[in-house]
Coordinates of C-alpha atoms in Angstrom, one line a residue:
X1 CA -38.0 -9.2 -41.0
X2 CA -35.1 -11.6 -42.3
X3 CA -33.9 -11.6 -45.7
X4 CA -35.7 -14.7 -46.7
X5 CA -38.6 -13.1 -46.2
X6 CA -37.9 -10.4 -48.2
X7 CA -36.9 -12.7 -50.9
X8 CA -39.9 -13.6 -52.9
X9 CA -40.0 -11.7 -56.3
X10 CA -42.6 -9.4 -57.2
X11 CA -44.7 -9.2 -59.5
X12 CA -43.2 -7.7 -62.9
X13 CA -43.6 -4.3 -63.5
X14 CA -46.4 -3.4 -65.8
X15 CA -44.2 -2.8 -69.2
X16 CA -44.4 0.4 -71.0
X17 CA -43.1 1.3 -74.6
X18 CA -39.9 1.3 -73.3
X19 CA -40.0 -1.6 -71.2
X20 CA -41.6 -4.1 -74.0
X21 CA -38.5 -6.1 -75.3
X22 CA -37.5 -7.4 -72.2
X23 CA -39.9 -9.3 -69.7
X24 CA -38.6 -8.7 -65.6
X25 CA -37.2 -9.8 -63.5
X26 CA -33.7 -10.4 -65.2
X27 CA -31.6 -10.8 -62.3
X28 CA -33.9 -13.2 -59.8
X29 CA -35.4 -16.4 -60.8
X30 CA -39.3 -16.5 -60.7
X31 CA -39.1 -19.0 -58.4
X32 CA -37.9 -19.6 -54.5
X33 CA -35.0 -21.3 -53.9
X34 CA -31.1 -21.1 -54.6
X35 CA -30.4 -21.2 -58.4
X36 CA -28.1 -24.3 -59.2
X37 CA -25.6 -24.0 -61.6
X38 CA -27.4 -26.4 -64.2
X39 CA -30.6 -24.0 -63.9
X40 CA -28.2 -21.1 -64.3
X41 CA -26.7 -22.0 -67.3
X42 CA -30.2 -23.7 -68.9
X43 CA -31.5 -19.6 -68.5
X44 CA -28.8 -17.8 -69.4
X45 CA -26.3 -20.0 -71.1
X46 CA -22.5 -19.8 -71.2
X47 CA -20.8 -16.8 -70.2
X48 CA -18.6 -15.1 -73.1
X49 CA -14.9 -14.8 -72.3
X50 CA -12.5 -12.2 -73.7
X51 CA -9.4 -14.3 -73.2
X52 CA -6.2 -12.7 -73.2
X53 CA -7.0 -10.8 -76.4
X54 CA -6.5 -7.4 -75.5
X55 CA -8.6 -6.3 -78.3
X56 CA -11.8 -8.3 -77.1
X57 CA -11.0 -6.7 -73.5
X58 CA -11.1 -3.5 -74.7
X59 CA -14.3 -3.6 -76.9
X60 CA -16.2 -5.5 -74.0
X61 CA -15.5 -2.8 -72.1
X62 CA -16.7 -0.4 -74.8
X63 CA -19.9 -2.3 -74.7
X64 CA -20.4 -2.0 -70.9
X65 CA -20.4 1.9 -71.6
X66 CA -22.5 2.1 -74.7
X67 CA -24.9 -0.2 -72.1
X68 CA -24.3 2.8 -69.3
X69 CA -24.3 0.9 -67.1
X70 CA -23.6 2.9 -63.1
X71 CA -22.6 0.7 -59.4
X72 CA -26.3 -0.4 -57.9
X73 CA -24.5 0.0 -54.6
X74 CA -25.8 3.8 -54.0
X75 CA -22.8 5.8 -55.9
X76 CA -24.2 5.0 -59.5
X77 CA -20.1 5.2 -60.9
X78 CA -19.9 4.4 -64.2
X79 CA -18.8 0.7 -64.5
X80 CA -16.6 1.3 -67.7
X81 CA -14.7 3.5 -66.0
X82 CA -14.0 1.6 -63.1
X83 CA -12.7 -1.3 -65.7
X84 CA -10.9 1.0 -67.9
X85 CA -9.0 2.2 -64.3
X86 CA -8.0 -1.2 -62.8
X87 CA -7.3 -2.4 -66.4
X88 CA -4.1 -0.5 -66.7
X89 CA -2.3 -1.2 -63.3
X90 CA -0.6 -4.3 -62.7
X91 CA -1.2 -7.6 -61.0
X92 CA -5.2 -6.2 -60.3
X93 CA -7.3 -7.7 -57.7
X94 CA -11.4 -7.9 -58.2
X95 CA -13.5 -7.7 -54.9
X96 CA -17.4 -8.3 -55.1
X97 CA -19.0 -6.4 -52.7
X98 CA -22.0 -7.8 -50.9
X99 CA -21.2 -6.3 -47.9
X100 CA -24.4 -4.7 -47.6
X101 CA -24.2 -2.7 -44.6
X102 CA -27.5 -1.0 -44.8
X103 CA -29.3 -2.0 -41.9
X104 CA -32.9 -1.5 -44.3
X105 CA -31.8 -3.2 -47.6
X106 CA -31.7 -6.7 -48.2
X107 CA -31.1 -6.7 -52.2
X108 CA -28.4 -8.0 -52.4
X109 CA -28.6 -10.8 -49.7
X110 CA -31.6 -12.1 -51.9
X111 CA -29.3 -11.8 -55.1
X112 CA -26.8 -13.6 -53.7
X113 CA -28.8 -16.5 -52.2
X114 CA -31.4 -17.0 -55.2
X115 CA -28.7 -15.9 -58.2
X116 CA -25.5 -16.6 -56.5
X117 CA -23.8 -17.8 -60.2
X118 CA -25.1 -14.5 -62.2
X119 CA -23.1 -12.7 -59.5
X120 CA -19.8 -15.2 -59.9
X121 CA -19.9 -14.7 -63.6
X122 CA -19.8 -10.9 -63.0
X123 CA -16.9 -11.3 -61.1
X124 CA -14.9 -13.6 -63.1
X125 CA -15.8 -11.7 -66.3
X126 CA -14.5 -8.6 -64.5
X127 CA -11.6 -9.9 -64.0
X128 CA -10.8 -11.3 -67.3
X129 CA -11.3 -8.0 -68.5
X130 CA -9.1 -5.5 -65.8
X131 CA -6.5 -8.8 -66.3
X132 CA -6.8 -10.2 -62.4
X133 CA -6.0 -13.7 -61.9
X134 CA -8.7 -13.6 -58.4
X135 CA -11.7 -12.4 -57.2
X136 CA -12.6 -11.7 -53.2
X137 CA -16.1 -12.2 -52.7
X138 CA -17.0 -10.3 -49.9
X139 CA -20.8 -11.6 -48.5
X140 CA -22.7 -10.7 -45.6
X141 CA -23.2 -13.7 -43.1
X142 CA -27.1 -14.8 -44.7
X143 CA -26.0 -15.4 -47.9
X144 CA -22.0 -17.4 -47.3
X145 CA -23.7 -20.8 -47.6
X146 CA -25.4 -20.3 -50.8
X147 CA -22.5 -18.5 -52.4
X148 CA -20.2 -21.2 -51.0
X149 CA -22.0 -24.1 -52.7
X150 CA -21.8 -21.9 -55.7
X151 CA -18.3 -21.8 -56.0
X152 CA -18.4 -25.8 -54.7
X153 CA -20.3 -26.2 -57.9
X154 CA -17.9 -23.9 -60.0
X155 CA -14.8 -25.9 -59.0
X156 CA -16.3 -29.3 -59.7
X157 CA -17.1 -28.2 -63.2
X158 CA -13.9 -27.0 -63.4
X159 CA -15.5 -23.8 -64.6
X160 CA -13.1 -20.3 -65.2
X161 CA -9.2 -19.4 -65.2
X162 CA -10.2 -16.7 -61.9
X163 CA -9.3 -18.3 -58.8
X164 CA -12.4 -17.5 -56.3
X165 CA -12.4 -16.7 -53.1
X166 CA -15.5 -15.8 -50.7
X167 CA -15.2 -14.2 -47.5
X168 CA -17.7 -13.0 -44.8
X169 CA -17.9 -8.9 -44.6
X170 CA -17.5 -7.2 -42.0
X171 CA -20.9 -6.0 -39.7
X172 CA -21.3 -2.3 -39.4
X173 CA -23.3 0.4 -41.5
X174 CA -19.4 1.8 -42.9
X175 CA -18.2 -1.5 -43.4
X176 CA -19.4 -1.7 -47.1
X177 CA -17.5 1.7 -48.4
X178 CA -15.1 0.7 -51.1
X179 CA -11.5 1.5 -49.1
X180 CA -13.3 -0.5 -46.1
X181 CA -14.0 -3.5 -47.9
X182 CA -10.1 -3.6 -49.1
X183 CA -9.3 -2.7 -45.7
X184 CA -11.2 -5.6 -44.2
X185 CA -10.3 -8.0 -46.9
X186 CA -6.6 -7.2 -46.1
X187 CA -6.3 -6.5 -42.7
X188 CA -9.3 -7.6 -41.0
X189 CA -10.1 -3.9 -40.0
X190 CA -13.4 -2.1 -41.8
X191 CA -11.9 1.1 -41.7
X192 CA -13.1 3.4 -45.0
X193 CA -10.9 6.1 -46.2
X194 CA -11.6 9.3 -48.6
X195 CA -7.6 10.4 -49.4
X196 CA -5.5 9.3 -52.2
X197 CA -4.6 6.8 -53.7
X198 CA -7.9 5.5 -54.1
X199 CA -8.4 1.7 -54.1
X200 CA -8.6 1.3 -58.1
X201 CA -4.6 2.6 -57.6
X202 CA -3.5 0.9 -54.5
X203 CA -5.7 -1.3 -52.9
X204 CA -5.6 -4.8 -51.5
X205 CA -2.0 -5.8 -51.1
X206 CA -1.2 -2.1 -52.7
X207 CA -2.6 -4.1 -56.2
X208 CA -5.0 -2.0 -58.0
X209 CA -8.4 -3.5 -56.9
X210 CA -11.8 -3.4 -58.6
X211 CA -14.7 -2.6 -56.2
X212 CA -18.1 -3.3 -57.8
X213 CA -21.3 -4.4 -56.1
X214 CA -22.1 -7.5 -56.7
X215 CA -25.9 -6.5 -58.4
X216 CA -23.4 -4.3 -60.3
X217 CA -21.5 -7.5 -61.7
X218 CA -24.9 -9.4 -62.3
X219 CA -26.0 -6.6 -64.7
X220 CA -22.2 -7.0 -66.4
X221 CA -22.9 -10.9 -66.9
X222 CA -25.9 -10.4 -68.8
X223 CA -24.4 -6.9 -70.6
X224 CA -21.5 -9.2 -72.1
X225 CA -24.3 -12.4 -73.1
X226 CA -27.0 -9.8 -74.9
X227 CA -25.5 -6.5 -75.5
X228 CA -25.6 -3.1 -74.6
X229 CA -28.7 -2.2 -77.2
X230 CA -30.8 -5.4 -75.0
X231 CA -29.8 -4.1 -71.5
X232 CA -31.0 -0.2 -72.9
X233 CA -34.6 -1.8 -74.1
X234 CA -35.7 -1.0 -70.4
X235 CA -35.0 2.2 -67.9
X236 CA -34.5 5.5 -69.2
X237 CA -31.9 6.8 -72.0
X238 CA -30.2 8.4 -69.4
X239 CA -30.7 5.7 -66.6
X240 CA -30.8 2.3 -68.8
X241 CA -31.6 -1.4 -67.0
X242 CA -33.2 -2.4 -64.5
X243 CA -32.4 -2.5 -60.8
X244 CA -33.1 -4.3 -57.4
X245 CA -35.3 -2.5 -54.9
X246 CA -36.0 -3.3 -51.5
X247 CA -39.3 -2.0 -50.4
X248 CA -40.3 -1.7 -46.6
X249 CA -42.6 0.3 -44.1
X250 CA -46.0 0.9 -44.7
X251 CA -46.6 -1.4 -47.2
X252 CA -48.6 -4.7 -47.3
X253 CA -46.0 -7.1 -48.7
X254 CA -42.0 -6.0 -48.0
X255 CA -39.9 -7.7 -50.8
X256 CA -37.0 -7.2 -53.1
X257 CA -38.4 -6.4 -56.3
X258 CA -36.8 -5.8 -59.6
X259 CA -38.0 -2.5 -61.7
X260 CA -37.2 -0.8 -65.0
X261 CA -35.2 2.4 -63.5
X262 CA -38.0 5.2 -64.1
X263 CA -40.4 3.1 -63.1
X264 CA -43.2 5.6 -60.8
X265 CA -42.5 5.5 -56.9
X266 CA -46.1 4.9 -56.6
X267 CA -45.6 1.6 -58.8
X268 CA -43.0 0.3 -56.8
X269 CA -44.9 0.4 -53.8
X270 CA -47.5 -1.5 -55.9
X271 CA -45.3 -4.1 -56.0
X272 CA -45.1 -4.8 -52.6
X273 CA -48.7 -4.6 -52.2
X274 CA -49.4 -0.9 -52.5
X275 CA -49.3 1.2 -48.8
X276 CA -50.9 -0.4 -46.1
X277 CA -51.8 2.5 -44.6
X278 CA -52.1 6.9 -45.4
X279 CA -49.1 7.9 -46.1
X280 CA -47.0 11.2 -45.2
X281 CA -43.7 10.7 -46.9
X282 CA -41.1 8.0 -48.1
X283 CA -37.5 7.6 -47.2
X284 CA -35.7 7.4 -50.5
X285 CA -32.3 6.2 -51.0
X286 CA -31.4 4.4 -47.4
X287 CA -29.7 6.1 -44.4
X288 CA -27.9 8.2 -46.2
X289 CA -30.8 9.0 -48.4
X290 CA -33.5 11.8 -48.1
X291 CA -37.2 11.9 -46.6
X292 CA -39.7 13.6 -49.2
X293 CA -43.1 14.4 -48.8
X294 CA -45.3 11.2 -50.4
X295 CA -48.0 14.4 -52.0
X296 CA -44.7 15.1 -54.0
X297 CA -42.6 11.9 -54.8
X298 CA -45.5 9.1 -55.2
X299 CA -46.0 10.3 -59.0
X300 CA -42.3 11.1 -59.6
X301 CA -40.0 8.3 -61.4
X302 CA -37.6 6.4 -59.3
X303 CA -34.5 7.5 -60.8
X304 CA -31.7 10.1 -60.1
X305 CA -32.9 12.7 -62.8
X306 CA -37.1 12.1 -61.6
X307 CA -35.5 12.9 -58.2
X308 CA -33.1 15.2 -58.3
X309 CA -35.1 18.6 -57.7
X310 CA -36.6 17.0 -54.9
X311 CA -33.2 16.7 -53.6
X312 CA -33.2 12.7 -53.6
X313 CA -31.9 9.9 -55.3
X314 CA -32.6 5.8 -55.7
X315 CA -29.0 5.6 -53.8
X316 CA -29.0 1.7 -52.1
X317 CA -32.1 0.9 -53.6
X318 CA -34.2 1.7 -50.6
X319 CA -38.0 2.6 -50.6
X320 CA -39.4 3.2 -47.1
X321 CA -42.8 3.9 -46.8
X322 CA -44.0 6.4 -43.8
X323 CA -47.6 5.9 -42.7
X324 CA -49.0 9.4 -41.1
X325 CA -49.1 7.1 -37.5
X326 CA -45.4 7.6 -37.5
X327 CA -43.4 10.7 -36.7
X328 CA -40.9 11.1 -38.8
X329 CA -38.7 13.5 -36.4
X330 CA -38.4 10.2 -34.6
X331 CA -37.3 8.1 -37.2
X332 CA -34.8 10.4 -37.7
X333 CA -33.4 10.5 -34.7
X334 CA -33.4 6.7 -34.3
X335 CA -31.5 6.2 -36.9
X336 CA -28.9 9.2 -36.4
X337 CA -28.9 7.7 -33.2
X338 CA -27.7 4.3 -35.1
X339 CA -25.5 6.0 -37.5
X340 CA -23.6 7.7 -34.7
X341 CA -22.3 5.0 -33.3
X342 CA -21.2 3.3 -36.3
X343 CA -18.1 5.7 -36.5
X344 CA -15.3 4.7 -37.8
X345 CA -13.5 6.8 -35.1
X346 CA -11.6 8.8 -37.2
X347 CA -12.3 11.7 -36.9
X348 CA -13.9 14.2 -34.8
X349 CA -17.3 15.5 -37.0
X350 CA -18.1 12.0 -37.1
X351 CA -17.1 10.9 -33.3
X352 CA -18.5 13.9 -31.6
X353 CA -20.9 15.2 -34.0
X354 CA -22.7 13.0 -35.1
X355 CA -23.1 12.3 -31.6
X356 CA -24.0 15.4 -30.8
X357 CA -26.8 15.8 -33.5
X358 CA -28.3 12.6 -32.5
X359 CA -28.7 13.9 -29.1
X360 CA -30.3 17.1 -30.3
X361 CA -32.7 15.2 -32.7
X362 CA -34.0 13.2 -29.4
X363 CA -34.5 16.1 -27.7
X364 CA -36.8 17.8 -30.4
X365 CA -38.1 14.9 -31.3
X366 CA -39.6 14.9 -27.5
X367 CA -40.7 18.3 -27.8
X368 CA -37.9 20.5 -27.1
X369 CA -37.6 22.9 -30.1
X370 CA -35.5 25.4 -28.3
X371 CA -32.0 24.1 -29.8
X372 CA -33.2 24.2 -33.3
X373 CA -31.1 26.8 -34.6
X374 CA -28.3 25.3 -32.9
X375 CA -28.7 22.0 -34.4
X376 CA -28.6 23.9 -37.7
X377 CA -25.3 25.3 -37.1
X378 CA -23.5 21.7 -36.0
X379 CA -25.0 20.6 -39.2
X380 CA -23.1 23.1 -41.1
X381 CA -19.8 21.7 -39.1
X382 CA -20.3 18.5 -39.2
X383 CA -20.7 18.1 -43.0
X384 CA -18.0 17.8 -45.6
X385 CA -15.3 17.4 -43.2
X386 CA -15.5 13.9 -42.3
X387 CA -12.3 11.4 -42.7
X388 CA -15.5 9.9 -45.3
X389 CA -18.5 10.3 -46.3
X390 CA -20.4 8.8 -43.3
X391 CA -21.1 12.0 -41.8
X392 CA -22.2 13.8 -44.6
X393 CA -24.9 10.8 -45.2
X394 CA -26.7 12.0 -42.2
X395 CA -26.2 15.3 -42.4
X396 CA -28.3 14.9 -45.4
X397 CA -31.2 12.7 -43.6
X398 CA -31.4 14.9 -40.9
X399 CA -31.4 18.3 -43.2
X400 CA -34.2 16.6 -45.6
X401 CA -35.9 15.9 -42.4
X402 CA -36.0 19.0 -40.7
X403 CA -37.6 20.4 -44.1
X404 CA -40.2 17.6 -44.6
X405 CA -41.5 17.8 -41.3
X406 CA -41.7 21.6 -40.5
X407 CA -45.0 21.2 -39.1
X408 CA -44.3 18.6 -36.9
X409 CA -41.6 20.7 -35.6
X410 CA -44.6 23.0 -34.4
X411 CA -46.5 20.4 -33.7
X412 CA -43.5 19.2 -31.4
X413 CA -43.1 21.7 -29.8
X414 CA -46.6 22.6 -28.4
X415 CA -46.6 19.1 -27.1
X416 CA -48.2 17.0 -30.1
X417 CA -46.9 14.1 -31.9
X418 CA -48.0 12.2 -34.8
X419 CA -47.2 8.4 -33.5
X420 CA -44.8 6.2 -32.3
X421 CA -45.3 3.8 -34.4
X422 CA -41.4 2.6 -36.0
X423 CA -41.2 1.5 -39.8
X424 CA -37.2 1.4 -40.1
X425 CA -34.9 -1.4 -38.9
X426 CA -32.1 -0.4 -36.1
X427 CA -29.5 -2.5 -35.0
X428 CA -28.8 -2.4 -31.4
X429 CA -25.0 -1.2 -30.3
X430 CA -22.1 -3.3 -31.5
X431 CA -20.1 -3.9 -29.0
X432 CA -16.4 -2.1 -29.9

């Protein structure tokens, strides 16, 4: 499956109380194609500008956290904060992120192919207001052309005082981590960091440098056009807006679809036709995200509080569908297999362990139970002590895992297995 593909819209979610003001989508255009910057600015209008008026800065900025909005890249930061930070160093850099490393999510691909200005607007509004005189747009390889032509567009309408530049990210599951996307923007090396100072202090050039996903930025266009009270009409008081979903596996129809955040994980499989076949459990979150049994999570809301006793979270903005004709030990292990060798190489829990736990997933995954316990234990080892956060990601996948599929573990290991059948996308090797 190729992005376009996954780039027709859904239908709109059916609109509760909550959801009444505001018709979806509000981020993709209802219909194929590219948006041009006439058609942008025919829907949405001009964008405001704060200017150099500190006062306007700030009170934007208060409006983007009365709004609440959080990053759509998986970390769900609060944006204000993130302005408020870069806003008080000096000489500050913006970077876009559309890096989108996630081998299963194509959000924001689509975003930036079919709403390439609503992203462009995010980023030169964010750096009007954290006072940057540039924005890196960092895009993965499927959507440079149509962001490119964007910024063609931009520059022959002599449009904005932010010099934009767009650059093609980096391939690799770590290459869209925050410190990596600096890292690669300034040295040509994706290499993500966890220890001080953190980019938003000293990042591209040693400027302070705003990281936001670029769905992130598209919500910050439209917060500064209608309001904070107008982005809170949909989602939940504690989760307001709306946000991009890409919904794959079992279902009839894969897309990108845009819901109200709350909306019911059984609804949002709707939207991609509703599962095409029994299902056992979905993978919520992404690669770094948590399997949970579908008897539990179909009825639950798709947000980080509905989730979170469940031990789960929207993260990416990934719903994968498992039909009960896959095994989901081997999933698992494919992808742990994946993640392994997309180490950074920096340090040993992720270099040997992950390695390590990959191999042992295989081998009970084939029936060999015996090194359960042991697994277990290198779990325990592995997490938390990673140059990153790469390895704790799958410690968590393979943990939720091991727990959702205890009786396939039996199953396994008197010589039964569910299926072969594979519902999630893995790369082959990269080549170092």
């Amino acid at each position: 499956m190729t992005p376009a593909q996954y780039g027709h819209q859904a239908p709109a979610t059916r609109p509760t109380s909550r959801q009444r003001a505001v018709d979806l989508p509000r981020l993709l255009p209802t219909s194929r194609g590219a948006t041009s910057l006439a058609d942008h600015l025919t829907r949405y209008g001009r964008p405001p500008s704060p200017g150099p008026d500190t006062k306007q800065r700030d009170a934007l900025i208060e409006e983007v956290a009365r709004a609440g909005l959080t990053g759509r890249g998986g970390a769900a930061f609060p944006t204000a904060r993130k302005l408020a930070a870069v806003a008080a160093g000096r000489d500050p850099v913006v970077v876009a992120n559309g890096t989108e490393g996630e081998p299963a999510s194509f959000k924001d691909q689509v975003l930036l192919v079919r709403s390439p200005h609503l992203v462009l607007d995010g980023a030169v509004l964010a750096a009007e207001l954290v006072g940057a005189r540039r924005a890196l747009v960092v895009v993965h390889h499927s959507a440079r052309a149509a962001v490119d032509a964007a910024v063609t567009q931009r520059r022959r309408a002599r449009a904005g005082p932010v010099q934009l530049t767009v650059v093609t990210a980096a391939t690799g599951f770590v290459a869209g981590e925050a410190s990596a996307v600096v890292h690669w923007a300034g040295r040509g090396v994706p290499t993500p960091l966890a220890t001080p100072p953190r980019v938003s202090q000293r990042g591209l050039g040693g400027a302070p440098t705003l990281v936001c996903n670029v769905e992130t930025l598209a919500h910050l266009a439209l917060i500064a056009r209608y309001g904070a009270r107008w982005f809170r009409s949909i989602g939940t008081p504690a989760e307001p807006g709306s946000m991009l979903v890409t919904i794959l596996g079992a279902v009839r129809d894969p897309c990108v679809a845009e819901v109200a955040i709350g909306t019911s994980v059984a609804e949002v499989l709707g939207l991609a036709g509703g599962p095409s076949a029994p299902l056992q459990a979905v993978l919520a979150g992404g690669y770094f995200g948590t399997w949970v049994s579908a008897s539990k999570v179909l009825g639950r809301p798709l947000s980080a509080e509905g989730l979170a006793d469940l031990g789960a979270a929207p993260g990416a903005g990934l719903v994968a569908a498992l039909p009960v004709d896959s095994c989901g030990l081997r999933e698992t292990a494919r992808v742990v297999r994946y993640l392994g060798g997309e180490s950074a190489g920096q340090c040993g829990p992720c270099l040997f362990g992950l390695a390590a736990v990959a191999g042992e997933m295989e081998h009970i995954a084939e029936g060999h139970t015996d090194g359960l316990s042991m697994l277990r234990r290198w779990l325990d080892q592995v997490g938390k002590r990673g140059a990153c956060a790469h390895p704790d990601g799958a410690v968590q996948l393979v943990r939720s895992a091991l727990e959702v599929f205890r009786a396939e573990l039996a199953q396994h290991a008197h010589g039964w297995c569910c299926g072969t059948r594979t519902i999630l996308p893995v790369p082959g090797r990269r080549r170092p």
